[in-house]
mmCIF file of C-alpha atoms in Angstrom:
data_model
loop_
_atom_site.group_PDB
_atom_site.id
_atom_site.type_symbol
_atom_site.label_atom_id
_atom_site.label_comp_id
_atom_site.label_asym_id
_atom_site.label_seq_id
_atom_site.Cartn_x
_atom_site.Cartn_y
_atom_site.Cartn_z
ATOM 1 C CA MET A 174 88.715 148.420 121.481
ATOM 2 C CA SER A 175 86.080 146.475 123.350
ATOM 3 C CA ILE A 176 83.796 147.962 125.981
ATOM 4 C CA ASN A 177 82.621 145.837 128.920
ATOM 5 C CA ARG A 178 83.800 142.696 127.178
ATOM 6 C CA LYS A 179 86.019 140.523 129.347
ATOM 7 C CA ALA A 180 88.656 138.131 128.126
ATOM 8 C CA ALA A 181 86.572 135.234 129.390
ATOM 9 C CA ASP A 182 83.850 136.188 126.924
ATOM 10 C CA VAL A 183 86.005 135.614 123.850
ATOM 11 C CA PRO A 184 87.323 132.366 122.384
ATOM 12 C CA THR A 185 90.640 131.222 123.762
ATOM 13 C CA PRO A 186 93.421 130.411 121.283
ATOM 14 C CA ASP A 187 92.906 126.691 121.901
ATOM 15 C CA HIS A 188 89.157 126.813 121.331
ATOM 16 C CA PRO A 189 88.332 129.062 118.360
ATOM 17 C CA ALA A 190 84.609 129.531 117.816
ATOM 18 C CA ILE A 191 84.535 129.530 114.021
ATOM 19 C CA PRO A 192 81.548 127.625 112.586
ATOM 20 C CA ARG A 193 82.071 125.117 109.801
ATOM 21 C CA PRO A 194 80.680 126.693 106.601
ATOM 22 C CA GLY A 195 78.199 124.831 104.425
ATOM 23 C CA LYS A 196 79.435 123.201 101.234
ATOM 24 C CA ARG A 197 77.030 125.268 99.141
ATOM 25 C CA ASP A 198 77.600 128.532 100.950
ATOM 26 C CA PRO A 199 80.343 130.513 99.155
ATOM 27 C CA ALA A 200 79.701 133.646 101.209
ATOM 28 C CA GLY A 201 79.880 131.598 104.390
ATOM 29 C CA ARG A 202 83.164 130.003 103.321
ATOM 30 C CA ARG A 203 84.704 133.375 102.539
ATOM 31 C CA ALA A 204 83.533 134.795 105.867
ATOM 32 C CA ALA A 205 84.881 131.756 107.726
ATOM 33 C CA ILE A 206 88.267 132.142 106.015
ATOM 34 C CA LEU A 207 88.375 135.822 106.932
ATOM 35 C CA ASP A 208 87.358 135.138 110.540
ATOM 36 C CA ALA A 209 89.967 132.396 110.790
ATOM 37 C CA ALA A 210 92.682 134.702 109.489
ATOM 38 C CA ALA A 211 91.672 137.419 111.951
ATOM 39 C CA GLU A 212 91.766 134.993 114.874
ATOM 40 C CA LEU A 213 95.169 133.639 113.846
ATOM 41 C CA ILE A 214 96.493 137.182 113.594
ATOM 42 C CA CYS A 215 95.256 137.886 117.124
ATOM 43 C CA GLU A 216 96.817 134.703 118.462
ATOM 44 C CA LYS A 217 100.122 134.473 116.604
ATOM 45 C CA GLY A 218 100.608 137.666 114.610
ATOM 46 C CA ALA A 219 100.135 138.436 110.937
ATOM 47 C CA SER A 220 103.409 136.770 109.954
ATOM 48 C CA SER A 221 101.990 133.406 111.030
ATOM 49 C CA LEU A 222 99.349 133.342 108.289
ATOM 50 C CA THR A 223 99.608 130.558 105.738
ATOM 51 C CA HIS A 224 96.941 129.189 103.428
ATOM 52 C CA ARG A 225 97.141 125.839 105.192
ATOM 53 C CA ALA A 226 96.808 127.278 108.706
ATOM 54 C CA VAL A 227 93.860 129.465 107.752
ATOM 55 C CA ALA A 228 92.113 126.626 105.925
ATOM 56 C CA ALA A 229 92.499 124.326 108.920
ATOM 57 C CA ARG A 230 91.068 126.927 111.283
ATOM 58 C CA ALA A 231 88.188 127.744 108.919
ATOM 59 C CA HIS A 232 87.358 124.060 108.275
ATOM 60 C CA VAL A 233 87.706 124.479 104.507
ATOM 61 C CA ALA A 234 89.942 123.009 101.817
ATOM 62 C CA VAL A 235 93.255 124.782 101.260
ATOM 63 C CA GLY A 236 92.171 125.587 97.711
ATOM 64 C CA SER A 237 89.275 127.640 99.052
ATOM 65 C CA THR A 238 91.626 130.237 100.510
ATOM 66 C CA THR A 239 93.178 130.930 97.111
ATOM 67 C CA GLN A 240 89.768 130.832 95.465
ATOM 68 C CA TYR A 241 88.545 133.822 97.484
ATOM 69 C CA PHE A 242 91.838 135.670 98.067
ATOM 70 C CA ASP A 243 94.505 136.135 95.398
ATOM 71 C CA SER A 244 97.406 135.946 97.844
ATOM 72 C CA ILE A 245 98.154 135.504 101.524
ATOM 73 C CA ASP A 246 98.923 139.239 101.662
ATOM 74 C CA ASP A 247 95.451 140.049 100.348
ATOM 75 C CA LEU A 248 93.941 137.797 102.996
ATOM 76 C CA ARG A 249 96.125 139.365 105.686
ATOM 77 C CA ASP A 250 95.194 142.900 104.681
ATOM 78 C CA GLU A 251 91.474 142.178 104.622
ATOM 79 C CA ALA A 252 91.647 140.365 107.965
ATOM 80 C CA LEU A 253 93.440 143.353 109.494
ATOM 81 C CA GLN A 254 90.769 145.622 108.029
ATOM 82 C CA THR A 255 88.137 143.426 109.679
ATOM 83 C CA LEU A 256 89.863 143.892 113.030
ATOM 84 C CA ALA A 257 90.116 147.634 112.416
ATOM 85 C CA ASP A 258 86.397 147.760 111.612
ATOM 86 C CA GLU A 259 85.706 146.277 115.040
ATOM 87 C CA THR A 260 87.573 149.181 116.630
ATOM 88 C CA GLU A 261 85.485 151.563 114.519
ATOM 89 C CA GLU A 262 82.377 150.185 116.199
ATOM 90 C CA GLU A 263 83.964 150.625 119.615
ATOM 91 C CA LEU A 264 85.069 154.175 118.798
ATOM 92 C CA ALA A 265 81.474 154.983 117.897
ATOM 93 C CA GLU A 266 80.449 153.697 121.316
ATOM 94 C CA ILE A 267 83.124 155.798 123.020
ATOM 95 C CA ALA A 268 81.903 158.838 121.096
ATOM 96 C CA ARG A 269 78.360 158.101 122.249
ATOM 97 C CA ILE A 270 79.464 157.796 125.884
ATOM 98 C CA LEU A 271 81.461 161.023 125.778
ATOM 99 C CA GLY A 272 78.624 162.728 123.935
ATOM 100 C CA ASN A 273 76.214 161.811 126.717
ATOM 101 C CA LEU A 274 78.326 163.661 129.281
ATOM 102 C CA ASP A 275 77.024 167.085 130.173
ATOM 103 C CA SER A 276 78.270 169.714 127.733
ATOM 104 C CA PRO A 277 80.275 171.501 130.428
ATOM 105 C CA ALA A 278 81.457 168.167 131.853
ATOM 106 C CA GLY A 279 84.670 168.587 133.778
ATOM 107 C CA VAL A 280 87.920 166.847 132.974
ATOM 108 C CA ASP A 281 87.461 164.567 135.988
ATOM 109 C CA GLU A 282 84.269 163.119 134.513
ATOM 110 C CA VAL A 283 86.028 162.467 131.222
ATOM 111 C CA ILE A 284 88.869 160.778 133.132
ATOM 112 C CA THR A 285 86.519 158.485 135.057
ATOM 113 C CA THR A 286 84.714 157.469 131.878
ATOM 114 C CA CYS A 287 87.875 156.880 129.843
ATOM 115 C CA ALA A 288 89.640 154.997 132.644
ATOM 116 C CA GLN A 289 86.820 152.461 132.922
ATOM 117 C CA ILE A 290 86.581 152.041 129.143
ATOM 118 C CA MET A 291 90.327 151.463 128.965
ATOM 119 C CA ALA A 292 90.348 149.012 131.879
ATOM 120 C CA ASP A 293 87.642 146.952 130.164
ATOM 121 C CA PHE A 294 89.642 146.989 126.935
ATOM 122 C CA LEU A 295 92.849 145.858 128.657
ATOM 123 C CA GLU A 296 91.019 142.808 130.022
ATOM 124 C CA ASP A 297 89.953 141.803 126.504
ATOM 125 C CA THR A 298 92.895 139.663 125.423
ATOM 126 C CA ARG A 299 91.698 139.336 121.850
ATOM 127 C CA GLN A 300 91.366 143.065 121.274
ATOM 128 C CA VAL A 301 94.740 143.776 122.871
ATOM 129 C CA ARG A 302 96.367 141.205 120.593
ATOM 130 C CA ALA A 303 94.539 142.599 117.575
ATOM 131 C CA ASN A 304 95.891 146.079 118.278
ATOM 132 C CA ILE A 305 99.428 144.803 118.793
ATOM 133 C CA ALA A 306 99.205 142.758 115.578
ATOM 134 C CA MET A 307 98.166 145.805 113.575
ATOM 135 C CA ILE A 308 100.970 147.892 115.070
ATOM 136 C CA SER A 309 103.669 145.266 114.529
ATOM 137 C CA THR A 310 102.558 144.607 110.945
ATOM 138 C CA ALA A 311 102.506 148.314 110.121
ATOM 139 C CA MET A 312 106.082 148.655 111.384
ATOM 140 C CA THR A 313 107.325 146.623 108.422
ATOM 141 C CA ASP A 314 104.581 147.484 105.926
ATOM 142 C CA PRO A 315 104.060 151.256 105.671
ATOM 143 C CA SER A 316 100.971 150.724 103.519
ATOM 144 C CA LEU A 317 99.168 149.528 106.656
ATOM 145 C CA ARG A 318 100.276 152.405 108.880
ATOM 146 C CA THR A 319 97.106 154.426 108.377
ATOM 147 C CA LEU A 320 95.058 151.399 109.383
ATOM 148 C CA ALA A 321 97.170 150.829 112.498
ATOM 149 C CA LEU A 322 96.915 154.487 113.527
ATOM 150 C CA GLN A 323 93.182 154.650 112.911
ATOM 151 C CA TRP A 324 92.142 153.959 116.511
ATOM 152 C CA SER A 325 94.706 156.250 118.151
ATOM 153 C CA ASP A 326 94.098 159.125 115.761
ATOM 154 C CA GLN A 327 90.327 158.992 116.100
ATOM 155 C CA LEU A 328 90.443 158.656 119.890
ATOM 156 C CA THR A 329 92.730 161.698 119.997
ATOM 157 C CA ASP A 330 90.178 163.638 117.949
ATOM 158 C CA LEU A 331 87.363 162.563 120.288
ATOM 159 C CA LEU A 332 89.235 163.620 123.417
ATOM 160 C CA ALA A 333 90.637 166.820 121.935
ATOM 161 C CA GLY A 334 87.193 168.384 121.877
ATOM 162 C CA ARG A 335 86.991 167.923 125.637
ATOM 163 C CA VAL A 336 90.525 168.482 126.912
ATOM 164 C CA GLY A 337 92.536 170.071 124.100
ATOM 165 C CA ARG A 338 94.740 168.356 121.520
ATOM 166 C CA ALA A 339 98.018 168.418 123.455
ATOM 167 C CA ARG A 340 96.480 166.696 126.483
ATOM 168 C CA ALA A 341 94.520 164.289 124.282
ATOM 169 C CA SER A 342 97.677 163.288 122.394
ATOM 170 C CA ALA A 343 99.541 162.669 125.657
ATOM 171 C CA ALA A 344 96.680 160.565 127.028
ATOM 172 C CA VAL A 345 96.442 158.443 123.878
ATOM 173 C CA ALA A 346 100.215 157.896 123.847
ATOM 174 C CA TYR A 347 99.871 156.580 127.413
ATOM 175 C CA ILE A 348 96.970 154.360 126.358
ATOM 176 C CA ASP A 349 99.051 152.960 123.485
ATOM 177 C CA GLY A 350 101.728 152.083 126.036
ATOM 178 C CA LEU A 351 99.156 150.410 128.267
ATOM 179 C CA THR A 352 98.181 148.182 125.355
ATOM 180 C CA VAL A 353 101.757 146.963 124.954
ATOM 181 C CA HIS A 354 102.011 146.477 128.725
ATOM 182 C CA ALA A 355 98.812 144.397 128.755
ATOM 183 C CA ALA A 356 100.101 142.229 125.905
ATOM 184 C CA LEU A 357 103.233 141.354 127.898
ATOM 185 C CA HIS A 358 101.797 140.975 131.397
ATOM 186 C CA ASP A 359 99.282 138.559 132.870
ATOM 187 C CA THR A 360 97.500 141.242 134.886
ATOM 188 C CA PRO A 361 96.379 144.401 133.066
ATOM 189 C CA THR A 362 96.439 147.840 134.644
ATOM 190 C CA ASP A 363 93.283 148.518 136.686
ATOM 191 C CA ALA A 364 90.889 151.429 136.244
ATOM 192 C CA ALA A 365 92.089 153.283 139.359
ATOM 193 C CA SER A 366 95.696 153.245 138.160
ATOM 194 C CA VAL A 367 94.678 154.352 134.678
ATOM 195 C CA ALA A 368 92.621 157.179 136.170
ATOM 196 C CA ALA A 369 95.542 158.363 138.311
ATOM 197 C CA VAL A 370 97.832 158.754 135.296
ATOM 198 C CA LEU A 371 95.110 160.277 133.118
ATOM 199 C CA THR A 372 94.448 162.787 135.900
ATOM 200 C CA ALA A 373 98.064 163.929 135.765
ATOM 201 C CA LEU A 374 98.109 164.068 131.963
ATOM 202 C CA LEU A 375 94.775 165.778 131.435
ATOM 203 C CA HIS A 376 95.384 168.374 134.137
ATOM 204 C CA MET A 377 98.822 169.302 132.852
ATOM 205 C CA PRO A 378 99.348 172.815 131.484
ATOM 206 C CA ASP A 379 98.704 173.073 127.761
ATOM 207 C CA PRO A 380 102.175 173.628 126.249
ATOM 208 C CA HIS A 381 100.700 175.351 123.214
ATOM 209 C CA GLN A 382 98.898 177.910 125.337
ATOM 210 C CA GLU A 383 101.954 178.445 127.547
ATOM 211 C CA HIS A 384 104.102 179.390 124.555
ATOM 212 C CA SER A 385 101.528 181.568 122.866
ATOM 213 C CA PRO A 386 102.550 185.257 122.603
#
């Protein structure tokens, strides 16, 4: 999930910014192959990966992809992990932002902060596509489900400390839906609209407390 990073700041599908690796730079070739696979996943989905397509994007010989990765599945899995690692960095930033709020910060302050973070993320086409790619791949490959749920689960944990787990889970489920919406629509949901829904969700009665004896 990217913070304050607009879609215009990332390479478009037609103009990938992957440098040509040096002929005597094995680490650079491997990194270029991995970057190329990650970009192709963002653009066309994990099922589109082939050795030939990745090699062409990475500006390397087709044989290089099999030299560094035993199979296309291995390359896919590591590329998805690379994308997941990017969200780890963003989650750390979200944690920092929430941590800088006053200890007794009200729910409204959390809502304002989260709504702006989410609006920035929805404008980042690459990150939206990366999240959708991880979700769609995990639907047919259960071994990747933990990876796909990593962002949602950790964001829920971050918010739960501020608003309670039931409200945090509802908010993150809404955010997951916003990601799908952004992937299918030209105009993402704006911060004010996100804040309005989060206000309703995070001010709702806690169902666990209501049913406590």
